[in-house]
Coordinates of C-alpha atoms in Angstrom, one line a residue:
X1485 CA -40.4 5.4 -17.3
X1486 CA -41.4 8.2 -14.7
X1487 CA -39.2 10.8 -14.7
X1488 CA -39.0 13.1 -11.7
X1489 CA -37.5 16.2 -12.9
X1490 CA -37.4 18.5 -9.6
X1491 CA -35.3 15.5 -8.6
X1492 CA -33.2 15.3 -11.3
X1493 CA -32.4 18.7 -11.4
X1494 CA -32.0 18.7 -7.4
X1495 CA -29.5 16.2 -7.5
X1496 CA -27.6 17.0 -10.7
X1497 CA -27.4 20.3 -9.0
X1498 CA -26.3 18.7 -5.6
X1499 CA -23.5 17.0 -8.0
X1500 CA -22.4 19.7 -9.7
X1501 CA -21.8 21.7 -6.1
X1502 CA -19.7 19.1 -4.7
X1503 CA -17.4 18.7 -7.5
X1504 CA -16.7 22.6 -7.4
X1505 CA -16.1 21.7 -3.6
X1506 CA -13.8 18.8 -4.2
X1507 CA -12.1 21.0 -6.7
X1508 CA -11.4 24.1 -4.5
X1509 CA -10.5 21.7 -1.4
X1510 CA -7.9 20.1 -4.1
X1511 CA -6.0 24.0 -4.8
X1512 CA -6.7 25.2 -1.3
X1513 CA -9.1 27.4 -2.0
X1514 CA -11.8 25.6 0.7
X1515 CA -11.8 24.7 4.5
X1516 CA -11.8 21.1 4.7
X1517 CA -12.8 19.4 7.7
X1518 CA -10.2 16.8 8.9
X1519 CA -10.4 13.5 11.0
X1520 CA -9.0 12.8 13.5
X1521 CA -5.6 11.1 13.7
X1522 CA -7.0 7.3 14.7
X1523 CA -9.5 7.4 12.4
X1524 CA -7.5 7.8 9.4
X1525 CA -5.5 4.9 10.7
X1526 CA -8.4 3.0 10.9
X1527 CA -9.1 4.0 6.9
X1528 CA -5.8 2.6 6.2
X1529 CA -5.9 0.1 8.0
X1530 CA -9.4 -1.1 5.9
X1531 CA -7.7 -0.1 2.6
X1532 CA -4.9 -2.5 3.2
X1533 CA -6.8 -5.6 4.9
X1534 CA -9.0 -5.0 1.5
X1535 CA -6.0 -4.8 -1.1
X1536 CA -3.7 -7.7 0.6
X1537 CA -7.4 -9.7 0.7
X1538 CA -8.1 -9.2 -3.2
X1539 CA -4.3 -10.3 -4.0
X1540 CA -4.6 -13.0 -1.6
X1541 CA -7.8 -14.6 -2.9
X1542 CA -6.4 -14.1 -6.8
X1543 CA -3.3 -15.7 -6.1
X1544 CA -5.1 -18.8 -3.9
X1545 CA -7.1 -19.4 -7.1
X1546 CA -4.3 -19.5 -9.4
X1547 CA -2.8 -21.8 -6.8
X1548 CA -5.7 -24.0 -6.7
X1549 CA -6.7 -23.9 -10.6
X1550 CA -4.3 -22.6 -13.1
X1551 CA -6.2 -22.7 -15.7
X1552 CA -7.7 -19.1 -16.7
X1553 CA -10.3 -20.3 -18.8
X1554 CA -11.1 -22.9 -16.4
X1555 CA -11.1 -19.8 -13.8
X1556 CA -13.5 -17.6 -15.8
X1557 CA -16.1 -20.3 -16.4
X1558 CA -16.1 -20.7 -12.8
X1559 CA -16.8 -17.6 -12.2
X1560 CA -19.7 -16.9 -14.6
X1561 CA -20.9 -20.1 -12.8
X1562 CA -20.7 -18.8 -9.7
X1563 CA -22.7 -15.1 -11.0
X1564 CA -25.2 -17.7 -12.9
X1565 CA -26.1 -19.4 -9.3
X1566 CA -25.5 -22.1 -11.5
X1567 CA -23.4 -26.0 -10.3
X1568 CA -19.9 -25.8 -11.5
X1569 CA -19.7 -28.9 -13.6
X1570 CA -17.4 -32.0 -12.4
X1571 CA -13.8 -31.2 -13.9
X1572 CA -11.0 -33.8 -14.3
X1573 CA -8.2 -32.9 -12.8
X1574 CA -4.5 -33.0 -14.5
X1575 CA -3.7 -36.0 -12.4
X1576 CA -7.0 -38.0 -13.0
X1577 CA -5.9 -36.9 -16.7
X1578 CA -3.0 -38.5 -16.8
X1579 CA -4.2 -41.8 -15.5
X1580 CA -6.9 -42.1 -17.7
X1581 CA -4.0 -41.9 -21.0
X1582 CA -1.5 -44.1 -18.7
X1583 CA -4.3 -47.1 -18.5
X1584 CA -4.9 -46.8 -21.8
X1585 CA -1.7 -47.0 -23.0
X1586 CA -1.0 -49.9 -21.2
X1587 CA -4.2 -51.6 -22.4
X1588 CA -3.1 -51.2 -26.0
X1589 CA 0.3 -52.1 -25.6
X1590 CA 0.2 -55.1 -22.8
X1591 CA -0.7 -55.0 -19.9
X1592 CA 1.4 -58.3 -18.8
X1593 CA 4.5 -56.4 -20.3
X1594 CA 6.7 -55.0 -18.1
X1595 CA 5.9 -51.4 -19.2
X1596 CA 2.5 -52.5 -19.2
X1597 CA 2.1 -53.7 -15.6
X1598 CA 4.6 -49.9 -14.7
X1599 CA 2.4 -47.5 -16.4
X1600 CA -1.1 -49.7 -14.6
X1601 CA 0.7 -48.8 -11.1
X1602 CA 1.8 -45.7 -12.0
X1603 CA -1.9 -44.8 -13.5
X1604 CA -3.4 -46.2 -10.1
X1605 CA -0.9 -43.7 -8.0
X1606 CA -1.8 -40.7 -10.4
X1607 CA -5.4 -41.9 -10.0
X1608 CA -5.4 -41.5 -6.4
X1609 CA -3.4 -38.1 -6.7
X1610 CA -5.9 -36.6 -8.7
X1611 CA -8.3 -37.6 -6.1
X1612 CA -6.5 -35.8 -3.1
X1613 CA -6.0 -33.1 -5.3
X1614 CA -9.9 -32.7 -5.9
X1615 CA -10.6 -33.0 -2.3
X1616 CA -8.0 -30.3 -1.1
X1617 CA -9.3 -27.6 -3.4
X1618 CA -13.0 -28.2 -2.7
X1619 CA -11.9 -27.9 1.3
X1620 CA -9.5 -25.2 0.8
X1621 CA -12.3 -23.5 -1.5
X1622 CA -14.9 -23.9 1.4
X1623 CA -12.5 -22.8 4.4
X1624 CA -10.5 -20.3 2.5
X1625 CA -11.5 -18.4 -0.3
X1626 CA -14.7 -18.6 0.3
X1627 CA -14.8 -16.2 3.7
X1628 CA -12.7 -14.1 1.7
X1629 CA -14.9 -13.8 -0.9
X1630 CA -17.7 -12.8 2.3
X1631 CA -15.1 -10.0 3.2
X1632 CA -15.0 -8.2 -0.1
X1633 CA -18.7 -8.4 -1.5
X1634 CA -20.3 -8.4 1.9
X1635 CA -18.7 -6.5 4.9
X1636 CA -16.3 -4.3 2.3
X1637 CA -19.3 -3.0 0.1
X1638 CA -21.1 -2.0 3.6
X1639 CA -17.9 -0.3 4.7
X1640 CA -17.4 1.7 1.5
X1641 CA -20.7 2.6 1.4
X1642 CA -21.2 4.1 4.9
X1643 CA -17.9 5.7 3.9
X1644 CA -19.5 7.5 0.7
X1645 CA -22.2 8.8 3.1
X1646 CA -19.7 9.7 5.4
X1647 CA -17.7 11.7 2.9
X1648 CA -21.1 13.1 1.6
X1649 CA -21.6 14.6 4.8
X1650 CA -18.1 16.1 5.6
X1651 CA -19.2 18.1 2.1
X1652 CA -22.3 19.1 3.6
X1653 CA -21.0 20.2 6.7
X1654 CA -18.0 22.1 5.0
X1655 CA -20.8 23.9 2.5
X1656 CA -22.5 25.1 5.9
X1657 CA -19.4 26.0 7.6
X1658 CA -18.7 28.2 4.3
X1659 CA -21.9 29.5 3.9
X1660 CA -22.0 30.9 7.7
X1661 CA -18.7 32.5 7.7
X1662 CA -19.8 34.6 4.0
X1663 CA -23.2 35.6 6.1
X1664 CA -21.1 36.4 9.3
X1665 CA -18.9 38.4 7.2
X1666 CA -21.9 39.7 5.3
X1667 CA -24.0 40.8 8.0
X1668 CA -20.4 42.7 9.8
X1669 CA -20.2 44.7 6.6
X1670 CA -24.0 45.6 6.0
X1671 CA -24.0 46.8 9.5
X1672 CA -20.3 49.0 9.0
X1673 CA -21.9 50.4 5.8
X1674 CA -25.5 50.7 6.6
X1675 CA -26.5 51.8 2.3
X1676 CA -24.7 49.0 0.5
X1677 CA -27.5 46.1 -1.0
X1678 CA -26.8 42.8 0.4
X1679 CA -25.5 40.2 -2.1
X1680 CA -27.6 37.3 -1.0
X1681 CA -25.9 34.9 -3.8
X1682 CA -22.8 35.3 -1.5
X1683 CA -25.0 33.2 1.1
X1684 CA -26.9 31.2 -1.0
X1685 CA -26.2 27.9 -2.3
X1686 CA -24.8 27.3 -5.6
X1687 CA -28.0 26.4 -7.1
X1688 CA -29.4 29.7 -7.3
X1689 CA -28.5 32.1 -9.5
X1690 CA -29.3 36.0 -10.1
X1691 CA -31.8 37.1 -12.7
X1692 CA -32.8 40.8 -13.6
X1693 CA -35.9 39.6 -15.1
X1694 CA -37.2 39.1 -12.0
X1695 CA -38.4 42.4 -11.4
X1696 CA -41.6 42.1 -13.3
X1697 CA -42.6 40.9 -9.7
X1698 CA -42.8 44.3 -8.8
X1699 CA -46.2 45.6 -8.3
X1700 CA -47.1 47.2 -11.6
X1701 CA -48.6 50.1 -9.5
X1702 CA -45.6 50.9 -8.0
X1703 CA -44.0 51.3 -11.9
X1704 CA -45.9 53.1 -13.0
X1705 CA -46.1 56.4 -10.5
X1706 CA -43.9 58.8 -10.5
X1707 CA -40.4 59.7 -8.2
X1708 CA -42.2 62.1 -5.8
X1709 CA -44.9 59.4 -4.9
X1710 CA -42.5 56.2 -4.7
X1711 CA -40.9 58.4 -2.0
X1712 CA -44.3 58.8 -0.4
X1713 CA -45.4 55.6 -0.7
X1714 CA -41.9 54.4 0.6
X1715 CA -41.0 56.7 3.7
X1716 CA -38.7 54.2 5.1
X1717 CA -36.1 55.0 2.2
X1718 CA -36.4 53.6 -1.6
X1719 CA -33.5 52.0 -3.4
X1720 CA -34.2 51.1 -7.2
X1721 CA -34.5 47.2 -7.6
X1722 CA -30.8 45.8 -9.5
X1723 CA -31.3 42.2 -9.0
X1724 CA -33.1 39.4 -7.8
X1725 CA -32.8 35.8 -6.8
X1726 CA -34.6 33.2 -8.6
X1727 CA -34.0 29.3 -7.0
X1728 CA -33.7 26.4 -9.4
X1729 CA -35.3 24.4 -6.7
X1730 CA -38.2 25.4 -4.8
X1731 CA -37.2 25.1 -1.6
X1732 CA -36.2 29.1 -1.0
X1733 CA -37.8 32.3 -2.7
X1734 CA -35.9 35.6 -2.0
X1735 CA -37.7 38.8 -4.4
X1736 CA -37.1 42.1 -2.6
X1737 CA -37.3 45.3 -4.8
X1738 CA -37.2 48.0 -2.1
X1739 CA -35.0 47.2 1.5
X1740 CA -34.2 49.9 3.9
X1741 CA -31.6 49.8 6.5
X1742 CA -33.1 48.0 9.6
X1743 CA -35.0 45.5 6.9
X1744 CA -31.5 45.0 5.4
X1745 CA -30.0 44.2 9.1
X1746 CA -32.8 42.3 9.9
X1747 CA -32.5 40.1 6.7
X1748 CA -28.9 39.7 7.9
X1749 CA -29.5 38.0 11.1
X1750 CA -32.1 36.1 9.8
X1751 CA -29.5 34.8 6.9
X1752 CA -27.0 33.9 10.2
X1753 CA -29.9 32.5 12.7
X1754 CA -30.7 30.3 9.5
X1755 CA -26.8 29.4 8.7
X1756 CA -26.3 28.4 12.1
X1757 CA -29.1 26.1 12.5
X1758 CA -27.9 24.4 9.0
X1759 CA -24.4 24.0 10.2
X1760 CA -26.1 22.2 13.9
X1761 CA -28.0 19.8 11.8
X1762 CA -24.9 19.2 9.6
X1763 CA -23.1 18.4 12.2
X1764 CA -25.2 16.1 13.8
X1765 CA -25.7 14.1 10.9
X1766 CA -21.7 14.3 9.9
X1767 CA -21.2 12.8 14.0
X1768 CA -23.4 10.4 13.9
X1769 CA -22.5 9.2 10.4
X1770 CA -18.7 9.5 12.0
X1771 CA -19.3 7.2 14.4
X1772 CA -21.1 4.3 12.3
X1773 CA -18.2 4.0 9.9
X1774 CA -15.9 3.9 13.2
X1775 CA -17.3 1.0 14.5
X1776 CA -17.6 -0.6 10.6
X1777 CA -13.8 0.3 10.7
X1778 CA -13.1 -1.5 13.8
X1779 CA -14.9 -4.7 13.1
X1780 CA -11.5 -5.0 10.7
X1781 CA -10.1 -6.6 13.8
X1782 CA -12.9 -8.9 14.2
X1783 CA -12.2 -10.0 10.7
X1784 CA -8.1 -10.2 10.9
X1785 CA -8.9 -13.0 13.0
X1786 CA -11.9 -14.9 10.8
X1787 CA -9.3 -14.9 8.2
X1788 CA -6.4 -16.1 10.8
X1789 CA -8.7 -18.8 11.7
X1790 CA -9.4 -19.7 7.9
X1791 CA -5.4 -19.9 6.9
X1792 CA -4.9 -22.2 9.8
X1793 CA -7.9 -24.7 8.2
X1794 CA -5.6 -23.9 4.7
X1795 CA -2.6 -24.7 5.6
X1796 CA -4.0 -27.6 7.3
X1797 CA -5.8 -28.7 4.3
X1798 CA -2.6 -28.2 2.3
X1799 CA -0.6 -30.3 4.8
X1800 CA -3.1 -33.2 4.7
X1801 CA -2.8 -32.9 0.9
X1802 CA 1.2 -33.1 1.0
X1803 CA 0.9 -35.8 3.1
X1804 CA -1.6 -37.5 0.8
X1805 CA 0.5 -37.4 -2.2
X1806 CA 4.1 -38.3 0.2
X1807 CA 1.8 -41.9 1.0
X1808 CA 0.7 -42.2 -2.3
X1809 CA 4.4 -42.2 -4.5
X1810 CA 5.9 -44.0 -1.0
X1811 CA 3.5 -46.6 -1.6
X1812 CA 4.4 -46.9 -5.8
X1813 CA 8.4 -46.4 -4.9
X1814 CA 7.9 -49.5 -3.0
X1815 CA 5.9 -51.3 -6.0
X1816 CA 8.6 -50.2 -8.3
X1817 CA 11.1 -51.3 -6.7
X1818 CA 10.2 -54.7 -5.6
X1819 CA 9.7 -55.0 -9.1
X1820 CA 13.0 -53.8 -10.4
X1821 CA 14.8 -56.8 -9.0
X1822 CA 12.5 -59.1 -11.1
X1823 CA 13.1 -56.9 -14.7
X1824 CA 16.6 -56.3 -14.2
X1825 CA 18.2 -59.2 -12.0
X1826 CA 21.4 -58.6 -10.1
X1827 CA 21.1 -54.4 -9.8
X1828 CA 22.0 -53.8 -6.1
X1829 CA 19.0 -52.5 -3.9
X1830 CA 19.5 -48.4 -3.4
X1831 CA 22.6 -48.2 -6.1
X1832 CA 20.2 -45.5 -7.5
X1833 CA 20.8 -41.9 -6.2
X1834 CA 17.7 -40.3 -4.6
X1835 CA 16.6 -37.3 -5.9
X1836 CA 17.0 -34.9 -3.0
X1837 CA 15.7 -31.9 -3.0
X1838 CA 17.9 -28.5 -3.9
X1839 CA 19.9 -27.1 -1.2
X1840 CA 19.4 -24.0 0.4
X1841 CA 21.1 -21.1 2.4
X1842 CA 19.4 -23.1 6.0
X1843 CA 21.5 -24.9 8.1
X1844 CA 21.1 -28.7 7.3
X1845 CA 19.2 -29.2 10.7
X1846 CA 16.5 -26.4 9.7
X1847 CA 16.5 -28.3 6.4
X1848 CA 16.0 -31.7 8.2
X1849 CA 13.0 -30.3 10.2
X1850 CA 10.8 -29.9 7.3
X1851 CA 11.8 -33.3 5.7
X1852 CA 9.1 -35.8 5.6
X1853 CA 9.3 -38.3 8.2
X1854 CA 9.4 -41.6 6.9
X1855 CA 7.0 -44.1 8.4
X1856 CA 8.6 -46.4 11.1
X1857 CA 6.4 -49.1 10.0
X1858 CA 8.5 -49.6 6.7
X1859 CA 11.2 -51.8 8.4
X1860 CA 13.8 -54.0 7.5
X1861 CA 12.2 -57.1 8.8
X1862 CA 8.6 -58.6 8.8
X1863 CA 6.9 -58.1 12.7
X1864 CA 7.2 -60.8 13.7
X1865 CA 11.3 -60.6 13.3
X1866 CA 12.1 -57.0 14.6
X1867 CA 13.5 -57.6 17.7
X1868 CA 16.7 -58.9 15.3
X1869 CA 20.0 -57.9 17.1
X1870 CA 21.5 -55.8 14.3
X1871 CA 24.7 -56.1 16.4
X1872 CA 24.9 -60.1 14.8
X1873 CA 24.0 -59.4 11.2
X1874 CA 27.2 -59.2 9.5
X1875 CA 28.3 -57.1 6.6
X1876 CA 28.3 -59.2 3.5
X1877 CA 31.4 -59.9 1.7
X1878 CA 31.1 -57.4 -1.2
X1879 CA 28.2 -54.4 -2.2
X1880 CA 28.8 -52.2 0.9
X1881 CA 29.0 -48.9 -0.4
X1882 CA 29.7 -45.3 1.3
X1883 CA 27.2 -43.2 1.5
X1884 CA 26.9 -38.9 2.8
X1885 CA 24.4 -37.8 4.5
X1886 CA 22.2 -35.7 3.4
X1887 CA 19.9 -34.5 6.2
X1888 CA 19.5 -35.2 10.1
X1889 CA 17.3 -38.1 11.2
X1890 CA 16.2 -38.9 14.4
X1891 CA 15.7 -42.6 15.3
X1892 CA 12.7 -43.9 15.6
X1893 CA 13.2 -46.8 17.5
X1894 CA 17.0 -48.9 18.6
X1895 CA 16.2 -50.9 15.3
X1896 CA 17.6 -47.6 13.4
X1897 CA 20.4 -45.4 13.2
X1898 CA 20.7 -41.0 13.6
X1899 CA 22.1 -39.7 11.4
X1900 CA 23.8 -36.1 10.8
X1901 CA 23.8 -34.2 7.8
X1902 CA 27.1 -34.3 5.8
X1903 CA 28.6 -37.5 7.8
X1904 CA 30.3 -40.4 5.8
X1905 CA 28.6 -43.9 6.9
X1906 CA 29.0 -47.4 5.2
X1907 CA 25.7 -48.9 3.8
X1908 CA 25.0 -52.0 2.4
X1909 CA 21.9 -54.2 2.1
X1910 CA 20.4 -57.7 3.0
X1911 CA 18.2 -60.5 1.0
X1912 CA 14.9 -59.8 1.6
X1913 CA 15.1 -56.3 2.7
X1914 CA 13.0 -53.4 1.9
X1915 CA 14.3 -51.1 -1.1
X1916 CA 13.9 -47.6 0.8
X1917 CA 15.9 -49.0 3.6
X1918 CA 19.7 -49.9 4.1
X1919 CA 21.9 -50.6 7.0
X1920 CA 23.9 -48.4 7.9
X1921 CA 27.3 -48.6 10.3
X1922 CA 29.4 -45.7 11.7
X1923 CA 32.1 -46.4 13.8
X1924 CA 30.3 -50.0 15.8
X1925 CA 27.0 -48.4 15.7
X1926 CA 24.7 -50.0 13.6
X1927 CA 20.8 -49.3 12.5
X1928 CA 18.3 -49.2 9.9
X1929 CA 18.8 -45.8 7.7
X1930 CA 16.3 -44.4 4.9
X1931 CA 17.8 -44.2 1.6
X1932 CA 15.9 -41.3 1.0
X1933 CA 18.6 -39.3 3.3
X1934 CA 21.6 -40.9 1.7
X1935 CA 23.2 -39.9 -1.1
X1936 CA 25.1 -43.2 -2.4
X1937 CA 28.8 -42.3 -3.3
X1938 CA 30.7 -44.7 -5.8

């Protein structure tokens, strides 16, 4: 491998003279320039959108697959730009050990033919389940995963340089003030040698072996003829600067007073013209990270856009899996009637869900609505007048209500939350629905919203 050692040392030098910086700036011992007041809101700003994304993303693909080792072999798929293999999922699982059980212990049993529809239902959850994490993968976490290894790495990186800069331009902001100060001094006390390390950057470094650059001619004559050979004033030689880098060479043995003022102004002319360029690179570099920083807004609303498609995936998912154990409540319970004659239809308390601090009506909004075409009746019979079916002569039952339900049609009845209404059901009927009268209304009601009292 080529090594380029002027480099090295350059930047290992470059290194070690920004750490000192950092480190004086930290006890106070350095100017620091400072942003301004919307800028640093706009860091923050970029700091949070990328912590809240990172959490965000991890806790979507917990959501989505808990499975850790399941996670982590995705994941080195993903750095191997390698197919994720087809993975069953827990419902599809399920299934599988449900058919097979019922092949091996009947399948014309009664268990058998339960855990055959049951496997089908689980079959078809597993299914929805695969298809919401592939959308909600592709529509979600996947622009978030954009964010953080595409427009986040540019960001931090324009902000390293940007930081890198602010050093650069503090460094030339120090070094001008010590040549100012410097150059007031030499010219108060006109006979004092000029520290040039005072001006100099950190890289250089004071060496008295450096006067074997003197002229070995001027060594070697005596004191009466250095003063000749000098009229403009001799000072011995102390010390002299050597650069570890070659971009600056200062040896002087032998300054007088106008040379040493004139070095002076040179050191400030030179100072100043550092600190312009620094400044025009720290500006321009400034106002590329601003408008990196601003584009944050542009991506608030990619991801707004992205958790409406999630949360519409989810809710097609939800609604999915409501169809799909609707669908086997109804196969189970046309089927009860047959395995264990004369249970009444609905004596079995729903499981509702757990009740909260909400109202019952803010409850009721986010209730599933149950699908009007579920009715009582075949089609061709629903324009029955409830008003002449009669109540049979025993198995009416009360019942409380559980949440508020809007009709849906004549043919069914509202219902509030925490009312008492009579229930009862007819030959024929459907298992998730009852009739239900309060006061001499009368209407279909779900049993889902009921909770049967004895």
């Amino acid at each position: 491998m080529d090594f380029n050692m002027k480099k090295l040392a350059s930047d290992a030098g470059i290194f070690f003279t920004r750490a000192v910086q950092f480190t004086e700036e930290k006890f106070g011992q350095a100017e620091k320039t400072e942003l301004d007041a919307h800028f640093e809101n706009l860091l923050a700003r970029a700091d949070s959108t990328k912590n809240w994304t990172e959490r965000i993303l991890r806790q979507t693909e917990v959501l989505l697959q808990p499975n850790p080792s399941a996670r982590v072999e995705e994941f080195l798929y993903e750095k191997l730009d390698r197919k994720v293999p087809s993975r069953v999922t827990n419902g599809e699982l399920l299934a599988q050990y449900m058919a097979e059980a019922a092949s091996e212990l009947g399948p014309s049993t009664p268990y058998g033919k339960t855990l055959m529809k049951v496997s089908e239902a689980e079959k078809r959850l597993g299914a929805a389940e695969r298809d919401f994490i592939h959308t909600a993968s592709l529509s979600f976490l996947t622009p978030l995963r954009n964010f953080l290894e595409g427009d986040w790495k540019t960001i931090s990186k324009e902000r390293r340089l940007l930081q890198n800069r602010r050093l650069d331009l503090d460094a030339c902001k120090a070094r001008l003030k010590k040549a100012k100060a410097a150059e007031a001094k030499a010219t108060c006390e006109g006979d004092t040698v000029p520290d040039f390390q005072e001006t100099r950057p950190r890289n250089y470094i004071l060496s008295a072996s450096a006067s074997a650059t003197l002229d070995d001619t001027s060594r070697s004559l005596p004191w009466a003829e250095l003063k000749e050979k000098h009229p403009g004033g001799w000072r011995l030689p102390c010390f002299f600067l050597l650069p570890l880098a070659p971009s600056v060479t200062l040896a002087r043995g032998c300054l007088s007073l106008p040379e040493d003022r004139k070095l002076w102004n040179d050191e400030v002319d030179k100072a100043e013209q550092e600190l312009r360029v620094a400044q025009t690179e720290f500006d321009r570099q400034a106002e590329v990270t601003r408008l990196l920083l601003e584009g944050i807004s542009s991506t608030h609303v990619n991801h707004l856009r992205c958790l409406h498609e999630f949360v519409k995936s989810q809710t097609t998912y939800y609604a999915q899996c409501y169809r799909h154990m609707l669908d086997l409540q109804k196969q189970l319970g046309s089927s009860q009637g047959t395995i264990f004659p004369g249970t009444f239809v609905g004596t079995t308390e729903p499981a509702s869900p757990p009740l909260s601090s909400t109202s019952p009506t803010t409850t009721a909004a986010t209730m599933p609505v149950v699908p009007t075409g579920a009715g009582l009746i075949p089609p061709e019979e629903a324009a029955l007048c409830l008003e002449e079916v009669a109540p049979p002569a025993s198995g009416t039952r009360k019942a409380r209500v559980l949440y508020d339900y809007e009709a849906a049609d004549s043919s069914e009845l509202a219902l509030l939350a925490d009312e008492l209404i009579t229930v009862y059901s007819l030959p024929g009927m459907d298992p998730d629905w009852l009739i239900g009268e309060r006061g001499n209304k009368k209407g279909k009601v779900p049993v889902t919203y009921l909770e049967l009292l004895s």
